[in-house]
Amino acid sequence: MPARRIIPCLDVKDGRVVKGVQFRDHRDVGDIVEHALRYRDEGADELVFYDITASAEGRSLDTEWVRRIARVIDIPFAVAGGLRSRDQAAACLDAGADKVSINSPAIERPELIEELARDFGSQCVVLGVDSFEDGRDYYVKQYTGSVAATRDTGLRTLDWVREAAERGAGEIVLNCMRRDGVRSGYDLRHTEAVMEAVTVPVIASGGAGAPEHFRDAFAIGASGALAATVFHDRLISIPDLKEYLGSCGIEMRR
């Protein structure tokens, strides 16, 4: 397997980076370009930027901040937020993004996945999945960037990721909503089940609070580990994290 990836996640609202807990109560944590530069310098392997209210507000993300980021960093980054058409995705890629991530718009119209994979290649198409544990199973939620707009889709998470991969999604980011921002560790059982359901890379997201949590995610086969709070609040240093993971025998990009 290729070297594992450390991926800081930056939630964007009104052009600023914000962070919440379990997708609620977001606080401002700084300027989008300053964060991008900081993570580039610290050795992040990739970055992901989510315009968290775009889908719920029925709009697409502002490509101007995509251009601002692309001008100053040289590591891959993905963007997401209300991308409902081939042309909107193309605008983001033209502005400098390496990948587009789709979530609620893909649930609205699953054919979007096929259209983007056909025109840009599966390697550019990331499926974001906001998965919520309900009883003994996991289900997909939609429009999670707005508490008022969030709704249940009725889709079982494993059914949805299988369909999305078959339609051409090249990567899955699994956001385990109950773990988001609480720093108790990734939901390894659910992440492993998703990895068994698809043949594309799976990124663990939601719950990172200690270096051991990243180690555990990689031990079960996650291609990457996404985190926000521990990086934004400088609770974990990316260089120190990579050093630790390397000492555990996990191949990392240096």
PDB file of C-alpha atoms in Angstrom:
ATOM      1  CA  MET A   1       0.000   0.000   0.000  1.00  0.00           C
ATOM      2  CA  PRO A   2       1.271   3.541  -0.724  1.00  0.00           C
ATOM      3  CA  ALA A   3       2.476   5.701   2.159  1.00  0.00           C
ATOM      4  CA  ARG A   4      -0.349   6.709   4.478  1.00  0.00           C
ATOM      5  CA  ARG A   5      -1.605  10.279   4.399  1.00  0.00           C
ATOM      6  CA  ILE A   6      -2.102  12.839   7.159  1.00  0.00           C
ATOM      7  CA  ILE A   7      -4.878  15.182   6.037  1.00  0.00           C
ATOM      8  CA  PRO A   8      -5.889  18.301   7.971  1.00  0.00           C
ATOM      9  CA  CYS A   9      -9.506  19.224   7.349  1.00  0.00           C
ATOM     10  CA  LEU A  10     -10.538  22.860   7.145  1.00  0.00           C
ATOM     11  CA  ASP A  11     -14.232  23.653   7.420  1.00  0.00           C
ATOM     12  CA  VAL A  12     -14.961  26.959   5.702  1.00  0.00           C
ATOM     13  CA  LYS A  13     -17.760  29.391   6.463  1.00  0.00           C
ATOM     14  CA  ASP A  14     -17.911  32.900   4.990  1.00  0.00           C
ATOM     15  CA  GLY A  15     -14.322  32.506   3.817  1.00  0.00           C
ATOM     16  CA  ARG A  16     -12.995  31.685   7.303  1.00  0.00           C
ATOM     17  CA  VAL A  17     -11.889  28.410   8.879  1.00  0.00           C
ATOM     18  CA  VAL A  18     -14.284  27.180  11.585  1.00  0.00           C
ATOM     19  CA  LYS A  19     -14.542  24.081  13.787  1.00  0.00           C
ATOM     20  CA  GLY A  20     -17.455  22.522  15.615  1.00  0.00           C
ATOM     21  CA  VAL A  21     -18.239  19.483  17.729  1.00  0.00           C
ATOM     22  CA  GLN A  22     -20.469  16.815  16.201  1.00  0.00           C
ATOM     23  CA  PHE A  23     -21.196  19.254  13.352  1.00  0.00           C
ATOM     24  CA  ARG A  24     -22.556  21.963  15.710  1.00  0.00           C
ATOM     25  CA  ASP A  25     -21.460  25.111  17.560  1.00  0.00           C
ATOM     26  CA  HIS A  26     -18.772  26.179  15.121  1.00  0.00           C
ATOM     27  CA  ARG A  27     -16.088  28.606  16.277  1.00  0.00           C
ATOM     28  CA  ASP A  28     -13.805  30.745  14.146  1.00  0.00           C
ATOM     29  CA  VAL A  29     -10.235  29.424  14.114  1.00  0.00           C
ATOM     30  CA  GLY A  30      -8.552  31.672  11.561  1.00  0.00           C
ATOM     31  CA  ASP A  31      -7.776  32.753   8.022  1.00  0.00           C
ATOM     32  CA  ILE A  32      -8.025  30.150   5.292  1.00  0.00           C
ATOM     33  CA  VAL A  33      -4.757  31.004   3.515  1.00  0.00           C
ATOM     34  CA  GLU A  34      -2.773  31.280   6.744  1.00  0.00           C
ATOM     35  CA  HIS A  35      -3.937  27.807   7.733  1.00  0.00           C
ATOM     36  CA  ALA A  36      -3.089  26.400   4.307  1.00  0.00           C
ATOM     37  CA  LEU A  37       0.433  27.813   4.487  1.00  0.00           C
ATOM     38  CA  ARG A  38       0.936  26.552   8.010  1.00  0.00           C
ATOM     39  CA  TYR A  39      -0.067  23.003   7.134  1.00  0.00           C
ATOM     40  CA  ARG A  40       2.061  23.035   4.002  1.00  0.00           C
ATOM     41  CA  ASP A  41       5.081  24.033   6.073  1.00  0.00           C
ATOM     42  CA  GLU A  42       4.360  21.445   8.777  1.00  0.00           C
ATOM     43  CA  GLY A  43       4.342  18.572   6.292  1.00  0.00           C
ATOM     44  CA  ALA A  44       0.677  17.736   5.738  1.00  0.00           C
ATOM     45  CA  ASP A  45       0.283  15.305   2.856  1.00  0.00           C
ATOM     46  CA  GLU A  46      -2.989  16.769   1.603  1.00  0.00           C
ATOM     47  CA  LEU A  47      -5.612  19.281   2.659  1.00  0.00           C
ATOM     48  CA  VAL A  48      -9.399  19.195   2.437  1.00  0.00           C
ATOM     49  CA  PHE A  49     -11.545  22.330   2.438  1.00  0.00           C
ATOM     50  CA  TYR A  50     -15.288  22.052   3.062  1.00  0.00           C
ATOM     51  CA  ASP A  51     -17.618  24.997   2.546  1.00  0.00           C
ATOM     52  CA  ILE A  52     -19.940  23.610   5.187  1.00  0.00           C
ATOM     53  CA  THR A  53     -23.085  25.652   4.448  1.00  0.00           C
ATOM     54  CA  ALA A  54     -23.015  25.683   0.631  1.00  0.00           C
ATOM     55  CA  SER A  55     -25.198  22.615   0.034  1.00  0.00           C
ATOM     56  CA  ALA A  56     -27.752  23.529   2.682  1.00  0.00           C
ATOM     57  CA  GLU A  57     -27.974  27.066   1.241  1.00  0.00           C
ATOM     58  CA  GLY A  58     -28.397  25.783  -2.314  1.00  0.00           C
ATOM     59  CA  ARG A  59     -25.234  27.405  -3.661  1.00  0.00           C
ATOM     60  CA  SER A  60     -21.769  26.357  -4.782  1.00  0.00           C
ATOM     61  CA  LEU A  61     -18.521  27.288  -3.090  1.00  0.00           C
ATOM     62  CA  ASP A  62     -16.660  30.470  -4.001  1.00  0.00           C
ATOM     63  CA  THR A  63     -13.783  29.584  -6.333  1.00  0.00           C
ATOM     64  CA  GLU A  64     -11.950  32.777  -5.388  1.00  0.00           C
ATOM     65  CA  TRP A  65     -10.700  31.255  -2.149  1.00  0.00           C
ATOM     66  CA  VAL A  66      -9.722  28.122  -4.093  1.00  0.00           C
ATOM     67  CA  ARG A  67      -7.509  30.308  -6.301  1.00  0.00           C
ATOM     68  CA  ARG A  68      -6.016  32.028  -3.265  1.00  0.00           C
ATOM     69  CA  ILE A  69      -5.020  28.681  -1.797  1.00  0.00           C
ATOM     70  CA  ALA A  70      -3.680  27.270  -5.069  1.00  0.00           C
ATOM     71  CA  ARG A  71      -1.394  30.280  -5.475  1.00  0.00           C
ATOM     72  CA  VAL A  72       0.464  29.616  -2.234  1.00  0.00           C
ATOM     73  CA  ILE A  73       0.653  25.852  -1.641  1.00  0.00           C
ATOM     74  CA  ASP A  74       2.191  23.004  -3.593  1.00  0.00           C
ATOM     75  CA  ILE A  75       0.549  20.002  -1.920  1.00  0.00           C
ATOM     76  CA  PRO A  76      -2.642  18.349  -3.183  1.00  0.00           C
ATOM     77  CA  PHE A  77      -5.946  19.657  -1.896  1.00  0.00           C
ATOM     78  CA  ALA A  78      -9.607  18.825  -2.326  1.00  0.00           C
ATOM     79  CA  VAL A  79     -12.566  21.177  -2.093  1.00  0.00           C
ATOM     80  CA  ALA A  80     -16.225  20.562  -1.346  1.00  0.00           C
ATOM     81  CA  GLY A  81     -19.410  22.507  -0.975  1.00  0.00           C
ATOM     82  CA  GLY A  82     -22.543  22.489  -3.086  1.00  0.00           C
ATOM     83  CA  LEU A  83     -20.920  21.131  -6.254  1.00  0.00           C
ATOM     84  CA  ARG A  84     -23.986  20.014  -8.199  1.00  0.00           C
ATOM     85  CA  SER A  85     -22.754  20.049 -11.789  1.00  0.00           C
ATOM     86  CA  ARG A  86     -19.894  19.147 -14.044  1.00  0.00           C
ATOM     87  CA  ASP A  87     -19.236  22.839 -14.747  1.00  0.00           C
ATOM     88  CA  GLN A  88     -19.053  23.772 -11.073  1.00  0.00           C
ATOM     89  CA  ALA A  89     -16.561  20.983 -10.455  1.00  0.00           C
ATOM     90  CA  ALA A  90     -14.554  22.045 -13.508  1.00  0.00           C
ATOM     91  CA  ALA A  91     -14.374  25.592 -12.175  1.00  0.00           C
ATOM     92  CA  CYS A  92     -12.827  24.329  -8.933  1.00  0.00           C
ATOM     93  CA  LEU A  93     -10.283  22.183 -10.757  1.00  0.00           C
ATOM     94  CA  ASP A  94      -9.464  25.057 -13.103  1.00  0.00           C
ATOM     95  CA  ALA A  95      -8.954  27.293 -10.055  1.00  0.00           C
ATOM     96  CA  GLY A  96      -6.263  24.914  -8.807  1.00  0.00           C
ATOM     97  CA  ALA A  97      -7.922  22.204  -6.723  1.00  0.00           C
ATOM     98  CA  ASP A  98      -6.608  18.679  -7.295  1.00  0.00           C
ATOM     99  CA  LYS A  99      -9.830  16.911  -6.323  1.00  0.00           C
ATOM    100  CA  VAL A 100     -13.486  17.700  -5.789  1.00  0.00           C
ATOM    101  CA  SER A 101     -15.415  16.144  -2.956  1.00  0.00           C
ATOM    102  CA  ILE A 102     -19.148  15.685  -3.230  1.00  0.00           C
ATOM    103  CA  ASN A 103     -21.573  14.733  -0.508  1.00  0.00           C
ATOM    104  CA  SER A 104     -25.161  16.012  -0.371  1.00  0.00           C
ATOM    105  CA  PRO A 105     -25.310  16.803  -4.127  1.00  0.00           C
ATOM    106  CA  ALA A 106     -24.364  13.185  -4.893  1.00  0.00           C
ATOM    107  CA  ILE A 107     -27.244  12.007  -2.704  1.00  0.00           C
ATOM    108  CA  GLU A 108     -29.594  14.390  -4.526  1.00  0.00           C
ATOM    109  CA  ARG A 109     -28.462  13.036  -7.897  1.00  0.00           C
ATOM    110  CA  PRO A 110     -26.163   9.990  -7.824  1.00  0.00           C
ATOM    111  CA  GLU A 111     -25.523  10.289 -11.582  1.00  0.00           C
ATOM    112  CA  LEU A 112     -23.295  13.252 -10.738  1.00  0.00           C
ATOM    113  CA  ILE A 113     -20.610  10.816  -9.584  1.00  0.00           C
ATOM    114  CA  GLU A 114     -20.560   9.119 -12.995  1.00  0.00           C
ATOM    115  CA  GLU A 115     -20.462  12.433 -14.853  1.00  0.00           C
ATOM    116  CA  LEU A 116     -17.484  13.718 -12.870  1.00  0.00           C
ATOM    117  CA  ALA A 117     -15.603  10.417 -13.080  1.00  0.00           C
ATOM    118  CA  ARG A 118     -16.166  10.299 -16.836  1.00  0.00           C
ATOM    119  CA  ASP A 119     -14.978  13.847 -17.480  1.00  0.00           C
ATOM    120  CA  PHE A 120     -12.195  14.231 -14.910  1.00  0.00           C
ATOM    121  CA  GLY A 121     -11.228  10.704 -13.878  1.00  0.00           C
ATOM    122  CA  SER A 122     -12.111   8.827 -10.711  1.00  0.00           C
ATOM    123  CA  GLN A 123      -8.887   9.999  -9.075  1.00  0.00           C
ATOM    124  CA  CYS A 124     -10.393  13.515  -8.925  1.00  0.00           C
ATOM    125  CA  VAL A 125     -13.719  12.439  -7.411  1.00  0.00           C
ATOM    126  CA  VAL A 126     -13.995  12.034  -3.645  1.00  0.00           C
ATOM    127  CA  LEU A 127     -17.221  10.999  -1.938  1.00  0.00           C
ATOM    128  CA  GLY A 128     -17.768  12.524   1.490  1.00  0.00           C
ATOM    129  CA  VAL A 129     -20.113  10.504   3.703  1.00  0.00           C
ATOM    130  CA  ASP A 130     -21.576  11.867   6.936  1.00  0.00           C
ATOM    131  CA  SER A 131     -22.432   8.667   8.768  1.00  0.00           C
ATOM    132  CA  PHE A 132     -24.482   8.518  11.959  1.00  0.00           C
ATOM    133  CA  GLU A 133     -24.866   5.508  14.207  1.00  0.00           C
ATOM    134  CA  ASP A 134     -28.511   4.738  14.893  1.00  0.00           C
ATOM    135  CA  GLY A 135     -29.056   1.635  16.925  1.00  0.00           C
ATOM    136  CA  ARG A 136     -27.036  -1.209  15.467  1.00  0.00           C
ATOM    137  CA  ASP A 137     -26.478   0.272  12.009  1.00  0.00           C
ATOM    138  CA  TYR A 138     -25.117   3.399  10.327  1.00  0.00           C
ATOM    139  CA  TYR A 139     -27.070   5.767   8.115  1.00  0.00           C
ATOM    140  CA  VAL A 140     -26.153   8.724   5.908  1.00  0.00           C
ATOM    141  CA  LYS A 141     -27.153  12.246   6.868  1.00  0.00           C
ATOM    142  CA  GLN A 142     -27.456  15.156   4.452  1.00  0.00           C
ATOM    143  CA  TYR A 143     -26.923  18.947   4.627  1.00  0.00           C
ATOM    144  CA  THR A 144     -24.944  18.568   7.840  1.00  0.00           C
ATOM    145  CA  GLY A 145     -23.303  21.996   7.545  1.00  0.00           C
ATOM    146  CA  SER A 146     -26.500  23.542   8.916  1.00  0.00           C
ATOM    147  CA  VAL A 147     -28.153  22.195  12.062  1.00  0.00           C
ATOM    148  CA  ALA A 148     -31.545  23.393  10.857  1.00  0.00           C
ATOM    149  CA  ALA A 149     -31.171  21.770   7.434  1.00  0.00           C
ATOM    150  CA  THR A 150     -29.625  18.443   8.482  1.00  0.00           C
ATOM    151  CA  ARG A 151     -31.843  15.507   7.602  1.00  0.00           C
ATOM    152  CA  ASP A 152     -31.838  11.734   7.521  1.00  0.00           C
ATOM    153  CA  THR A 153     -31.584  10.209   4.068  1.00  0.00           C
ATOM    154  CA  GLY A 154     -32.721   6.702   4.959  1.00  0.00           C
ATOM    155  CA  LEU A 155     -29.634   5.363   3.166  1.00  0.00           C
ATOM    156  CA  ARG A 156     -27.559   2.733   4.914  1.00  0.00           C
ATOM    157  CA  THR A 157     -23.953   3.848   4.823  1.00  0.00           C
ATOM    158  CA  LEU A 158     -22.595   0.580   3.448  1.00  0.00           C
ATOM    159  CA  ASP A 159     -25.192   0.506   0.666  1.00  0.00           C
ATOM    160  CA  TRP A 160     -24.372   4.084  -0.314  1.00  0.00           C
ATOM    161  CA  VAL A 161     -20.584   3.698  -0.419  1.00  0.00           C
ATOM    162  CA  ARG A 162     -20.915   0.561  -2.547  1.00  0.00           C
ATOM    163  CA  GLU A 163     -23.147   2.381  -5.026  1.00  0.00           C
ATOM    164  CA  ALA A 164     -20.892   5.425  -5.127  1.00  0.00           C
ATOM    165  CA  ALA A 165     -17.773   3.352  -5.774  1.00  0.00           C
ATOM    166  CA  GLU A 166     -19.544   1.479  -8.546  1.00  0.00           C
ATOM    167  CA  ARG A 167     -20.536   4.795 -10.100  1.00  0.00           C
ATOM    168  CA  GLY A 168     -16.909   5.948 -10.152  1.00  0.00           C
ATOM    169  CA  ALA A 169     -15.993   7.621  -6.865  1.00  0.00           C
ATOM    170  CA  GLY A 170     -12.244   7.185  -6.490  1.00  0.00           C
ATOM    171  CA  GLU A 171     -12.014   7.716  -2.747  1.00  0.00           C
ATOM    172  CA  ILE A 172     -14.299   7.702   0.298  1.00  0.00           C
ATOM    173  CA  VAL A 173     -13.987  10.080   3.242  1.00  0.00           C
ATOM    174  CA  LEU A 174     -15.974   8.547   6.080  1.00  0.00           C
ATOM    175  CA  ASN A 175     -17.078  11.210   8.562  1.00  0.00           C
ATOM    176  CA  CYS A 176     -18.306   9.452  11.710  1.00  0.00           C
ATOM    177  CA  MET A 177     -20.566  12.116  13.140  1.00  0.00           C
ATOM    178  CA  ARG A 178     -20.773  10.884  16.739  1.00  0.00           C
ATOM    179  CA  ARG A 179     -16.969  11.045  16.979  1.00  0.00           C
ATOM    180  CA  ASP A 180     -16.549  14.493  15.376  1.00  0.00           C
ATOM    181  CA  GLY A 181     -14.547  16.866  17.582  1.00  0.00           C
ATOM    182  CA  VAL A 182     -14.683  14.716  20.727  1.00  0.00           C
ATOM    183  CA  ARG A 183     -11.135  13.310  20.402  1.00  0.00           C
ATOM    184  CA  SER A 184     -12.033   9.792  21.579  1.00  0.00           C
ATOM    185  CA  GLY A 185     -10.555   8.015  18.559  1.00  0.00           C
ATOM    186  CA  TYR A 186     -11.782   7.014  15.120  1.00  0.00           C
ATOM    187  CA  ASP A 187     -14.695   4.598  14.788  1.00  0.00           C
ATOM    188  CA  LEU A 188     -12.525   1.678  13.751  1.00  0.00           C
ATOM    189  CA  ARG A 189     -15.316  -0.869  13.472  1.00  0.00           C
ATOM    190  CA  HIS A 190     -17.311   1.276  11.083  1.00  0.00           C
ATOM    191  CA  THR A 191     -14.253   2.367   9.099  1.00  0.00           C
ATOM    192  CA  GLU A 192     -13.167  -1.234   8.639  1.00  0.00           C
ATOM    193  CA  ALA A 193     -16.660  -2.219   7.482  1.00  0.00           C
ATOM    194  CA  VAL A 194     -16.582   0.507   4.835  1.00  0.00           C
ATOM    195  CA  MET A 195     -13.137  -0.604   3.672  1.00  0.00           C
ATOM    196  CA  GLU A 196     -14.445  -4.146   3.285  1.00  0.00           C
ATOM    197  CA  ALA A 197     -17.406  -2.868   1.252  1.00  0.00           C
ATOM    198  CA  VAL A 198     -15.386  -1.003  -1.406  1.00  0.00           C
ATOM    199  CA  THR A 199     -12.147  -1.389  -3.318  1.00  0.00           C
ATOM    200  CA  VAL A 200     -11.218   2.310  -3.367  1.00  0.00           C
ATOM    201  CA  PRO A 201      -9.142   4.092  -0.684  1.00  0.00           C
ATOM    202  CA  VAL A 202     -10.975   5.052   2.505  1.00  0.00           C
ATOM    203  CA  ILE A 203     -10.060   8.036   4.667  1.00  0.00           C
ATOM    204  CA  ALA A 204     -10.930   7.858   8.376  1.00  0.00           C
ATOM    205  CA  SER A 205     -12.497  11.021   9.771  1.00  0.00           C
ATOM    206  CA  GLY A 206     -13.960  12.020  13.118  1.00  0.00           C
ATOM    207  CA  GLY A 207     -12.482  11.503  16.561  1.00  0.00           C
ATOM    208  CA  ALA A 208      -8.692  11.917  16.363  1.00  0.00           C
ATOM    209  CA  GLY A 209      -7.319  12.992  19.729  1.00  0.00           C
ATOM    210  CA  ALA A 210      -3.953  11.281  20.150  1.00  0.00           C
ATOM    211  CA  PRO A 211      -1.162   9.888  17.951  1.00  0.00           C
ATOM    212  CA  GLU A 212      -2.329   6.375  18.826  1.00  0.00           C
ATOM    213  CA  HIS A 213      -5.650   7.052  17.138  1.00  0.00           C
ATOM    214  CA  PHE A 214      -3.889   7.667  13.808  1.00  0.00           C
ATOM    215  CA  ARG A 215      -1.801   4.526  14.339  1.00  0.00           C
ATOM    216  CA  ASP A 216      -4.942   2.480  14.949  1.00  0.00           C
ATOM    217  CA  ALA A 217      -6.649   3.809  11.812  1.00  0.00           C
ATOM    218  CA  PHE A 218      -3.664   2.937   9.673  1.00  0.00           C
ATOM    219  CA  ALA A 219      -3.334  -0.473  11.324  1.00  0.00           C
ATOM    220  CA  ILE A 220      -6.759  -1.502  10.003  1.00  0.00           C
ATOM    221  CA  GLY A 221      -5.863  -0.281   6.509  1.00  0.00           C
ATOM    222  CA  ALA A 222      -7.122   3.293   6.186  1.00  0.00           C
ATOM    223  CA  SER A 223      -5.378   5.080   3.321  1.00  0.00           C
ATOM    224  CA  GLY A 224      -5.413   8.384   5.174  1.00  0.00           C
ATOM    225  CA  ALA A 225      -6.504   9.940   8.433  1.00  0.00           C
ATOM    226  CA  LEU A 226      -8.303  13.259   8.456  1.00  0.00           C
ATOM    227  CA  ALA A 227      -8.399  15.529  11.519  1.00  0.00           C
ATOM    228  CA  ALA A 228      -9.131  19.122  12.426  1.00  0.00           C
ATOM    229  CA  THR A 229      -9.278  20.076  16.115  1.00  0.00           C
ATOM    230  CA  VAL A 230      -5.995  18.460  17.150  1.00  0.00           C
ATOM    231  CA  PHE A 231      -4.177  20.288  14.367  1.00  0.00           C
ATOM    232  CA  HIS A 232      -5.997  23.630  14.536  1.00  0.00           C
ATOM    233  CA  ASP A 233      -5.455  23.844  18.306  1.00  0.00           C
ATOM    234  CA  ARG A 234      -1.862  22.570  18.035  1.00  0.00           C
ATOM    235  CA  LEU A 235      -2.539  19.596  20.280  1.00  0.00           C
ATOM    236  CA  ILE A 236      -0.618  17.335  17.894  1.00  0.00           C
ATOM    237  CA  SER A 237       2.351  18.389  15.756  1.00  0.00           C
ATOM    238  CA  ILE A 238       2.345  16.867  12.279  1.00  0.00           C
ATOM    239  CA  PRO A 239       6.150  16.359  12.195  1.00  0.00           C
ATOM    240  CA  ASP A 240       6.051  14.663  15.612  1.00  0.00           C
ATOM    241  CA  LEU A 241       3.069  12.581  14.539  1.00  0.00           C
ATOM    242  CA  LYS A 242       4.857  11.346  11.435  1.00  0.00           C
ATOM    243  CA  GLU A 243       7.936  10.533  13.490  1.00  0.00           C
ATOM    244  CA  TYR A 244       5.811   8.509  15.906  1.00  0.00           C
ATOM    245  CA  LEU A 245       3.966   6.663  13.146  1.00  0.00           C
ATOM    246  CA  GLY A 246       7.238   5.868  11.418  1.00  0.00           C
ATOM    247  CA  SER A 247       8.539   4.381  14.672  1.00  0.00           C
ATOM    248  CA  CYS A 248       5.447   2.129  14.647  1.00  0.00           C
ATOM    249  CA  GLY A 249       6.491   0.743  11.280  1.00  0.00           C
ATOM    250  CA  ILE A 250       3.948   2.744   9.261  1.00  0.00           C
ATOM    251  CA  GLU A 251       5.241   4.129   5.974  1.00  0.00           C
ATOM    252  CA  MET A 252       4.835   7.901   5.900  1.00  0.00           C
ATOM    253  CA  ARG A 253       5.744  10.600   3.404  1.00  0.00           C
ATOM    254  CA  ARG A 254       8.550  12.677   4.866  1.00  0.00           C
TER     255      ARG A 254
END
